[in-house]
PDB file of C-alpha atoms in Angstrom:
ATOM      1  CA  GLU A   1      36.165  -1.946  -4.804  1.00 55.00           C
ATOM      2  CA  THR A   2      35.878  -2.349  -1.099  1.00 71.00           C
ATOM      3  CA  GLY A   3      39.395  -2.369   1.007  1.00 90.00           C
ATOM      4  CA  VAL A   4      40.332  -4.960   3.674  1.00 94.00           C
ATOM      5  CA  THR A   5      38.308  -4.669   6.763  1.00 95.00           C
ATOM      6  CA  GLN A   6      39.309  -5.820   9.994  1.00 97.00           C
ATOM      7  CA  SER A   7      37.277  -6.066  13.416  1.00 97.00           C
ATOM      8  CA  PRO A   8      37.263  -5.394  16.057  1.00 97.00           C
ATOM      9  CA  THR A   9      39.428  -2.060  16.077  1.00 96.00           C
ATOM     10  CA  HIS A  10      40.282  -2.447  19.691  1.00 96.00           C
ATOM     11  CA  LEU A  11      40.149  -5.092  22.059  1.00 96.00           C
ATOM     12  CA  ILE A  12      41.117  -5.487  25.802  1.00 98.00           C
ATOM     13  CA  LYS A  13      41.668  -9.149  27.112  1.00 98.00           C
ATOM     14  CA  THR A  14      43.259 -10.608  30.352  1.00 98.00           C
ATOM     15  CA  ARG A  15      46.134 -12.574  30.355  1.00 98.00           C
ATOM     16  CA  GLY A  16      45.476 -16.354  29.689  1.00 98.00           C
ATOM     17  CA  GLN A  17      42.437 -15.534  27.649  1.00 98.00           C
ATOM     18  CA  GLN A  18      41.699 -16.475  24.072  1.00 98.00           C
ATOM     19  CA  VAL A  19      40.859 -14.037  21.241  1.00 98.00           C
ATOM     20  CA  THR A  20      39.675 -14.123  17.613  1.00 98.00           C
ATOM     21  CA  LEU A  21      40.504 -11.167  15.135  1.00 98.00           C
ATOM     22  CA  ARG A  22      38.427 -11.215  12.159  1.00 98.00           C
ATOM     23  CA  CYS A  23      39.479 -10.082   8.523  1.00 97.00           C
ATOM     24  CA  SER A  24      37.513  -9.345   5.283  1.00 95.00           C
ATOM     25  CA  SER A  25      39.872  -9.296   2.392  1.00 90.00           C
ATOM     26  CA  GLN A  26      39.519  -6.984  -0.653  1.00 86.00           C
ATOM     27  CA  SER A  27      37.309  -7.990  -3.311  1.00 82.00           C
ATOM     28  CA  GLY A  28      38.758 -10.572  -5.626  1.00 80.00           C
ATOM     29  CA  HIS A  29      41.824 -11.208  -3.247  1.00 84.00           C
ATOM     30  CA  ASN A  30      42.474 -14.953  -2.454  1.00 84.00           C
ATOM     31  CA  THR A  31      45.402 -14.512  -0.399  1.00 87.00           C
ATOM     32  CA  VAL A  32      45.671 -13.342   3.208  1.00 91.00           C
ATOM     33  CA  SER A  33      48.422 -12.765   5.557  1.00 92.00           C
ATOM     34  CA  TRP A  34      48.433 -11.647   9.268  1.00 96.00           C
ATOM     35  CA  TYR A  35      51.141  -9.454  10.788  1.00 95.00           C
ATOM     36  CA  GLN A  36      51.736  -8.261  14.379  1.00 97.00           C
ATOM     37  CA  GLN A  37      53.275  -4.763  15.004  1.00 96.00           C
ATOM     38  CA  ALA A  38      54.581  -3.857  18.250  1.00 94.00           C
ATOM     39  CA  LEU A  39      54.756  -0.158  19.127  1.00 91.00           C
ATOM     40  CA  GLY A  40      57.638   1.529  17.128  1.00 88.00           C
ATOM     41  CA  GLN A  41      58.489  -1.503  15.182  1.00 90.00           C
ATOM     42  CA  GLY A  42      57.755  -2.678  11.766  1.00 91.00           C
ATOM     43  CA  PRO A  43      55.206  -5.389  11.160  1.00 93.00           C
ATOM     44  CA  GLN A  44      56.167  -9.048  11.954  1.00 93.00           C
ATOM     45  CA  PHE A  45      55.126 -11.717   9.428  1.00 91.00           C
ATOM     46  CA  ILE A  46      52.626 -14.542  11.313  1.00 94.00           C
ATOM     47  CA  PHE A  47      51.161 -16.575   8.617  1.00 92.00           C
ATOM     48  CA  GLN A  48      49.721 -16.482   5.338  1.00 89.00           C
ATOM     49  CA  TYR A  49      46.380 -18.265   3.966  1.00 90.00           C
ATOM     50  CA  TYR A  50      45.968 -19.273   0.189  1.00 85.00           C
ATOM     51  CA  ARG A  51      42.753 -20.874  -1.116  1.00 84.00           C
ATOM     52  CA  GLU A  52      41.890 -21.937   2.876  1.00 89.00           C
ATOM     53  CA  GLU A  53      45.182 -23.422   3.342  1.00 89.00           C
ATOM     54  CA  GLU A  54      48.111 -22.147   5.382  1.00 89.00           C
ATOM     55  CA  ASN A  55      51.093 -21.995   3.351  1.00 83.00           C
ATOM     56  CA  GLY A  56      53.693 -20.108   5.060  1.00 84.00           C
ATOM     57  CA  ARG A  57      54.492 -19.084   8.777  1.00 89.00           C
ATOM     58  CA  GLY A  58      56.785 -16.617  10.772  1.00 89.00           C
ATOM     59  CA  ASN A  59      58.480 -17.435  13.936  1.00 90.00           C
ATOM     60  CA  PHE A  60      55.472 -17.732  16.034  1.00 95.00           C
ATOM     61  CA  PRO A  61      54.292 -20.376  18.446  1.00 97.00           C
ATOM     62  CA  PRO A  62      51.326 -22.638  17.714  1.00 97.00           C
ATOM     63  CA  ARG A  63      49.258 -20.739  20.155  1.00 98.00           C
ATOM     64  CA  PHE A  64      48.830 -18.558  17.254  1.00 98.00           C
ATOM     65  CA  SER A  65      46.284 -20.190  14.564  1.00 97.00           C
ATOM     66  CA  GLY A  66      44.279 -19.032  11.741  1.00 96.00           C
ATOM     67  CA  LEU A  67      41.436 -19.754   9.267  1.00 96.00           C
ATOM     68  CA  GLN A  68      40.578 -18.784   5.994  1.00 95.00           C
ATOM     69  CA  PHE A  69      36.984 -19.317   4.605  1.00 93.00           C
ATOM     70  CA  PRO A  70      35.583 -19.998   1.241  1.00 92.00           C
ATOM     71  CA  ASN A  71      34.734 -16.253   0.802  1.00 89.00           C
ATOM     72  CA  TYR A  72      38.514 -15.638   1.544  1.00 89.00           C
ATOM     73  CA  SER A  73      37.676 -13.747   4.729  1.00 93.00           C
ATOM     74  CA  SER A  74      39.925 -14.872   7.483  1.00 96.00           C
ATOM     75  CA  GLU A  75      40.525 -15.272  11.114  1.00 97.00           C
ATOM     76  CA  LEU A  76      43.479 -15.019  13.539  1.00 98.00           C
ATOM     77  CA  ASN A  77      43.050 -16.860  16.997  1.00 98.00           C
ATOM     78  CA  VAL A  78      45.411 -16.557  19.686  1.00 98.00           C
ATOM     79  CA  ASN A  79      45.332 -18.860  22.803  1.00 98.00           C
ATOM     80  CA  ALA A  80      46.544 -18.419  26.204  1.00 98.00           C
ATOM     81  CA  LEU A  81      47.181 -14.434  25.700  1.00 98.00           C
ATOM     82  CA  GLU A  82      50.499 -13.220  27.281  1.00 98.00           C
ATOM     83  CA  LEU A  83      51.142  -9.532  27.844  1.00 98.00           C
ATOM     84  CA  ASP A  84      53.589  -9.464  25.127  1.00 97.00           C
ATOM     85  CA  ASP A  85      50.930 -10.104  22.490  1.00 98.00           C
ATOM     86  CA  SER A  86      49.740  -6.692  23.061  1.00 97.00           C
ATOM     87  CA  ALA A  87      50.163  -4.948  19.604  1.00 97.00           C
ATOM     88  CA  LEU A  88      48.580  -4.084  16.437  1.00 97.00           C
ATOM     89  CA  TYR A  89      47.233  -6.993  14.254  1.00 98.00           C
ATOM     90  CA  LEU A  90      47.191  -6.254  10.546  1.00 97.00           C
ATOM     91  CA  CYS A  91      45.724  -8.119   7.999  1.00 96.00           C
ATOM     92  CA  ALA A  92      46.822  -8.002   4.237  1.00 93.00           C
ATOM     93  CA  SER A  93      45.166  -9.463   1.187  1.00 90.00           C
ATOM     94  CA  SER A  94      46.317  -9.660  -2.270  1.00 84.00           C
ATOM     95  CA  SER A  95      45.836 -11.615  -5.727  1.00 74.00           C
ATOM     96  CA  PRO A  96      47.050 -13.649  -7.176  1.00 62.00           C
ATOM     97  CA  ILE A  97      49.579 -15.122  -4.731  1.00 59.00           C
ATOM     98  CA  GLY A  98      53.155 -14.155  -5.830  1.00 59.00           C
ATOM     99  CA  GLN A  99      55.753 -11.508  -5.516  1.00 58.00           C
ATOM    100  CA  ASP A 100      54.781  -9.597  -8.314  1.00 67.00           C
ATOM    101  CA  TYR A 101      51.824  -8.064  -6.474  1.00 72.00           C
ATOM    102  CA  GLY A 102      51.316  -5.520  -3.747  1.00 81.00           C
ATOM    103  CA  TYR A 103      49.214  -6.109  -0.486  1.00 86.00           C
ATOM    104  CA  THR A 104      46.333  -4.107   0.602  1.00 90.00           C
ATOM    105  CA  PHE A 105      46.472  -3.715   4.334  1.00 94.00           C
ATOM    106  CA  GLY A 106      43.699  -3.186   6.862  1.00 95.00           C
ATOM    107  CA  SER A 107      43.904  -0.575   9.513  1.00 95.00           C
ATOM    108  CA  GLY A 108      44.465  -3.323  11.946  1.00 96.00           C
ATOM    109  CA  THR A 109      43.192  -4.505  15.494  1.00 97.00           C
ATOM    110  CA  ARG A 110      44.785  -3.107  18.425  1.00 97.00           C
ATOM    111  CA  LEU A 111      44.779  -5.823  21.212  1.00 98.00           C
ATOM    112  CA  THR A 112      45.889  -5.150  24.658  1.00 98.00           C
ATOM    113  CA  VAL A 113      46.419  -7.899  27.203  1.00 98.00           C
ATOM    114  CA  VAL A 114      46.299  -6.656  30.780  1.00 98.00           C
TER     115      VAL A 114
ATOM    116  CA  ASP B   1      65.582 -13.955   4.231  1.00 56.00           C
ATOM    117  CA  ALA B   2      67.224 -11.264   2.370  1.00 58.00           C
ATOM    118  CA  LYS B   3      67.242  -8.044   4.420  1.00 85.00           C
ATOM    119  CA  THR B   4      67.128  -4.376   3.950  1.00 92.00           C
ATOM    120  CA  THR B   5      68.716  -1.539   5.377  1.00 93.00           C
ATOM    121  CA  GLN B   6      67.164   2.002   5.725  1.00 95.00           C
ATOM    122  CA  PRO B   7      68.150   5.161   7.370  1.00 96.00           C
ATOM    123  CA  ASN B   8      66.263   5.416  10.755  1.00 95.00           C
ATOM    124  CA  SER B   9      64.750   8.975   9.770  1.00 97.00           C
ATOM    125  CA  MET B  10      64.919  11.734   7.045  1.00 98.00           C
ATOM    126  CA  GLU B  11      63.565  14.987   6.633  1.00 97.00           C
ATOM    127  CA  SER B  12      62.243  16.908   3.942  1.00 96.00           C
ATOM    128  CA  ASN B  13      60.972  20.455   3.120  1.00 96.00           C
ATOM    129  CA  GLU B  14      57.420  20.705   1.763  1.00 96.00           C
ATOM    130  CA  GLU B  15      57.230  20.741  -2.283  1.00 96.00           C
ATOM    131  CA  GLU B  16      60.884  19.521  -2.436  1.00 96.00           C
ATOM    132  CA  PRO B  17      61.921  16.153  -3.936  1.00 96.00           C
ATOM    133  CA  VAL B  18      62.785  13.221  -1.374  1.00 97.00           C
ATOM    134  CA  HIS B  19      65.046  10.533  -2.088  1.00 98.00           C
ATOM    135  CA  LEU B  20      64.542   7.495   0.222  1.00 97.00           C
ATOM    136  CA  PRO B  21      67.484   4.951   0.007  1.00 97.00           C
ATOM    137  CA  CYS B  22      67.242   1.308   0.615  1.00 96.00           C
ATOM    138  CA  ASN B  23      70.430  -1.125   0.637  1.00 95.00           C
ATOM    139  CA  HIS B  24      69.841  -4.721  -0.076  1.00 93.00           C
ATOM    140  CA  SER B  25      73.097  -6.093  -0.637  1.00 92.00           C
ATOM    141  CA  THR B  26      71.803  -9.852  -0.427  1.00 89.00           C
ATOM    142  CA  ILE B  27      68.986  -9.636  -2.985  1.00 90.00           C
ATOM    143  CA  SER B  28      68.618 -12.644  -5.255  1.00 87.00           C
ATOM    144  CA  GLY B  29      68.007 -12.522  -8.883  1.00 88.00           C
ATOM    145  CA  THR B  30      63.960 -13.414  -8.304  1.00 85.00           C
ATOM    146  CA  ASP B  31      63.369 -11.056  -5.457  1.00 87.00           C
ATOM    147  CA  TYR B  32      60.987  -8.103  -6.112  1.00 89.00           C
ATOM    148  CA  ILE B  33      61.646  -4.581  -4.318  1.00 92.00           C
ATOM    149  CA  HIS B  34      58.604  -3.284  -2.854  1.00 92.00           C
ATOM    150  CA  TRP B  35      57.772  -0.124  -0.924  1.00 95.00           C
ATOM    151  CA  TYR B  36      55.058   0.500   1.548  1.00 95.00           C
ATOM    152  CA  ARG B  37      54.229   3.605   3.711  1.00 97.00           C
ATOM    153  CA  GLN B  38      52.544   3.745   7.064  1.00 96.00           C
ATOM    154  CA  LEU B  39      50.644   6.614   8.230  1.00 93.00           C
ATOM    155  CA  PRO B  40      49.962   7.246  11.962  1.00 87.00           C
ATOM    156  CA  SER B  41      47.213   4.892  13.204  1.00 85.00           C
ATOM    157  CA  GLN B  42      46.689   3.033   9.768  1.00 91.00           C
ATOM    158  CA  GLY B  43      48.099  -0.024   8.258  1.00 94.00           C
ATOM    159  CA  PRO B  44      50.829   0.051   5.755  1.00 94.00           C
ATOM    160  CA  GLU B  45      49.853   1.590   2.195  1.00 94.00           C
ATOM    161  CA  TYR B  46      51.515  -0.260  -1.102  1.00 92.00           C
ATOM    162  CA  VAL B  47      53.510   2.476  -2.847  1.00 94.00           C
ATOM    163  CA  ILE B  48      55.196   0.799  -5.669  1.00 94.00           C
ATOM    164  CA  HIS B  49      57.632  -2.223  -6.361  1.00 92.00           C
ATOM    165  CA  GLY B  50      59.775  -3.377  -9.248  1.00 92.00           C
ATOM    166  CA  LEU B  51      62.408  -6.044 -10.276  1.00 92.00           C
ATOM    167  CA  THR B  52      65.108  -4.453 -12.611  1.00 94.00           C
ATOM    168  CA  SER B  53      63.798  -1.444 -14.383  1.00 93.00           C
ATOM    169  CA  ASN B  54      63.041   1.939 -12.810  1.00 95.00           C
ATOM    170  CA  VAL B  55      59.218   2.173 -12.225  1.00 95.00           C
ATOM    171  CA  ASN B  56      56.861   5.093 -12.137  1.00 95.00           C
ATOM    172  CA  ASN B  57      53.190   5.481 -10.894  1.00 91.00           C
ATOM    173  CA  ARG B  58      50.999   8.321  -9.751  1.00 90.00           C
ATOM    174  CA  MET B  59      52.474   7.956  -6.115  1.00 89.00           C
ATOM    175  CA  ALA B  60      56.519   7.547  -6.775  1.00 95.00           C
ATOM    176  CA  SER B  61      59.281   6.579  -8.854  1.00 97.00           C
ATOM    177  CA  LEU B  62      61.448   3.819  -7.954  1.00 98.00           C
ATOM    178  CA  ALA B  63      65.196   3.674  -9.163  1.00 98.00           C
ATOM    179  CA  ILE B  64      66.767   0.391  -8.796  1.00 97.00           C
ATOM    180  CA  ALA B  65      70.519   0.317  -9.165  1.00 97.00           C
ATOM    181  CA  GLU B  66      72.135  -1.708 -12.045  1.00 96.00           C
ATOM    182  CA  ASP B  67      73.431  -4.337  -9.683  1.00 96.00           C
ATOM    183  CA  ARG B  68      70.142  -4.369  -7.893  1.00 96.00           C
ATOM    184  CA  LYS B  69      71.871  -3.955  -4.509  1.00 95.00           C
ATOM    185  CA  SER B  70      70.252  -0.781  -3.592  1.00 96.00           C
ATOM    186  CA  SER B  71      66.987   1.253  -4.336  1.00 97.00           C
ATOM    187  CA  THR B  72      65.715   4.727  -4.058  1.00 97.00           C
ATOM    188  CA  LEU B  73      61.930   5.691  -3.632  1.00 98.00           C
ATOM    189  CA  ILE B  74      61.497   9.229  -5.114  1.00 98.00           C
ATOM    190  CA  LEU B  75      58.733  11.236  -3.862  1.00 97.00           C
ATOM    191  CA  HIS B  76      58.929  14.196  -6.341  1.00 94.00           C
ATOM    192  CA  ARG B  77      57.242  16.860  -4.360  1.00 95.00           C
ATOM    193  CA  ALA B  78      56.796  16.026  -0.807  1.00 96.00           C
ATOM    194  CA  THR B  79      53.835  17.187   0.999  1.00 96.00           C
ATOM    195  CA  LEU B  80      52.647  17.255   4.548  1.00 96.00           C
ATOM    196  CA  ARG B  81      50.626  14.227   3.883  1.00 94.00           C
ATOM    197  CA  ASP B  82      53.779  12.103   3.039  1.00 96.00           C
ATOM    198  CA  ALA B  83      54.971  12.080   6.508  1.00 97.00           C
ATOM    199  CA  ALA B  84      54.894   8.665   7.558  1.00 97.00           C
ATOM    200  CA  VAL B  85      57.502   5.535   7.926  1.00 97.00           C
ATOM    201  CA  TYR B  86      58.576   4.076   4.590  1.00 98.00           C
ATOM    202  CA  TYR B  87      59.457   0.342   4.396  1.00 96.00           C
ATOM    203  CA  CYS B  88      61.575  -1.023   1.685  1.00 95.00           C
ATOM    204  CA  ILE B  89      61.037  -4.995   1.671  1.00 91.00           C
ATOM    205  CA  LEU B  90      61.857  -7.769  -0.709  1.00 88.00           C
ATOM    206  CA  ARG B  91      59.550 -10.592  -1.956  1.00 82.00           C
ATOM    207  CA  GLY B  92      60.966 -13.692  -3.382  1.00 76.00           C
ATOM    208  CA  PRO B  93      59.274 -16.594  -5.138  1.00 69.00           C
ATOM    209  CA  LEU B  94      57.066 -19.050  -3.144  1.00 61.00           C
ATOM    210  CA  SER B  95      59.644 -21.792  -3.210  1.00 61.00           C
ATOM    211  CA  THR B  96      62.018 -19.555  -1.372  1.00 59.00           C
ATOM    212  CA  GLY B  97      59.572 -18.290   1.180  1.00 56.00           C
ATOM    213  CA  GLY B  98      59.397 -15.177  -0.262  1.00 55.00           C
ATOM    214  CA  PHE B  99      55.884 -14.380   0.610  1.00 64.00           C
ATOM    215  CA  LYS B 100      56.766 -13.865   4.170  1.00 66.00           C
ATOM    216  CA  THR B 101      57.466 -10.250   3.333  1.00 72.00           C
ATOM    217  CA  ILE B 102      59.997  -9.315   6.047  1.00 78.00           C
ATOM    218  CA  PHE B 103      59.449  -5.855   7.119  1.00 84.00           C
ATOM    219  CA  GLY B 104      62.561  -3.795   8.861  1.00 82.00           C
ATOM    220  CA  ALA B 105      62.257  -0.949  11.049  1.00 85.00           C
ATOM    221  CA  GLY B 106      61.797   1.607   7.891  1.00 94.00           C
ATOM    222  CA  THR B 107      62.469   5.185   7.650  1.00 97.00           C
ATOM    223  CA  ARG B 108      60.474   7.911   9.495  1.00 97.00           C
ATOM    224  CA  LEU B 109      60.041  10.629   6.990  1.00 98.00           C
ATOM    225  CA  PHE B 110      59.601  14.113   8.503  1.00 97.00           C
ATOM    226  CA  VAL B 111      58.083  17.037   6.119  1.00 97.00           C
ATOM    227  CA  LYS B 112      58.530  20.655   7.109  1.00 96.00           C
ATOM    228  CA  ALA B 113      56.154  23.155   6.022  1.00 93.00           C
TER     229      ALA B 113
END
């Protein structure tokens, strides 16, 4: 079975621009979560999608938005990029939804905002 | 959200067992205890999880205190490849927002050859 695939692996954007990060979930997984991990810190939960609907959100502003597609792949969009948005963005998938199942994480997208 | 507390770092010798502690004194009865580890330049990797009983898998063992306010991840024979940051997290039911999966700073494990 394939794991979680994220693209691109690295990205450099200018402050004020918009960015779209992509995630293909593990085969058979219908739940996708996104995390932001600053250098030296643990991952911070952004939001989760289940059956194409957002069903949970962390403490991130509305300029962080997402989508989940019928094939369970997902996108994370960030508008009006700020320097503090520079981080590793992680996607994780699981199935079925619930606390008795582990997540499979991708290797992340390293975003640098200059 | 229930919080977990872990030591910032621990050191182990290769081929010796490692016991990584985690305190979660505010755990609720429906929270599962999950452990992940993150190797350099990679995303977190699922290690093990449990609710009340001790659990074993091919990677590690999870010992859960009887009052569930603490747990210990046990690596039976540490190898250099086990050097990573280990995260202990709690996941509750959807009705309480448990899907947020809050990560702390984790424990950085150093393994000496």
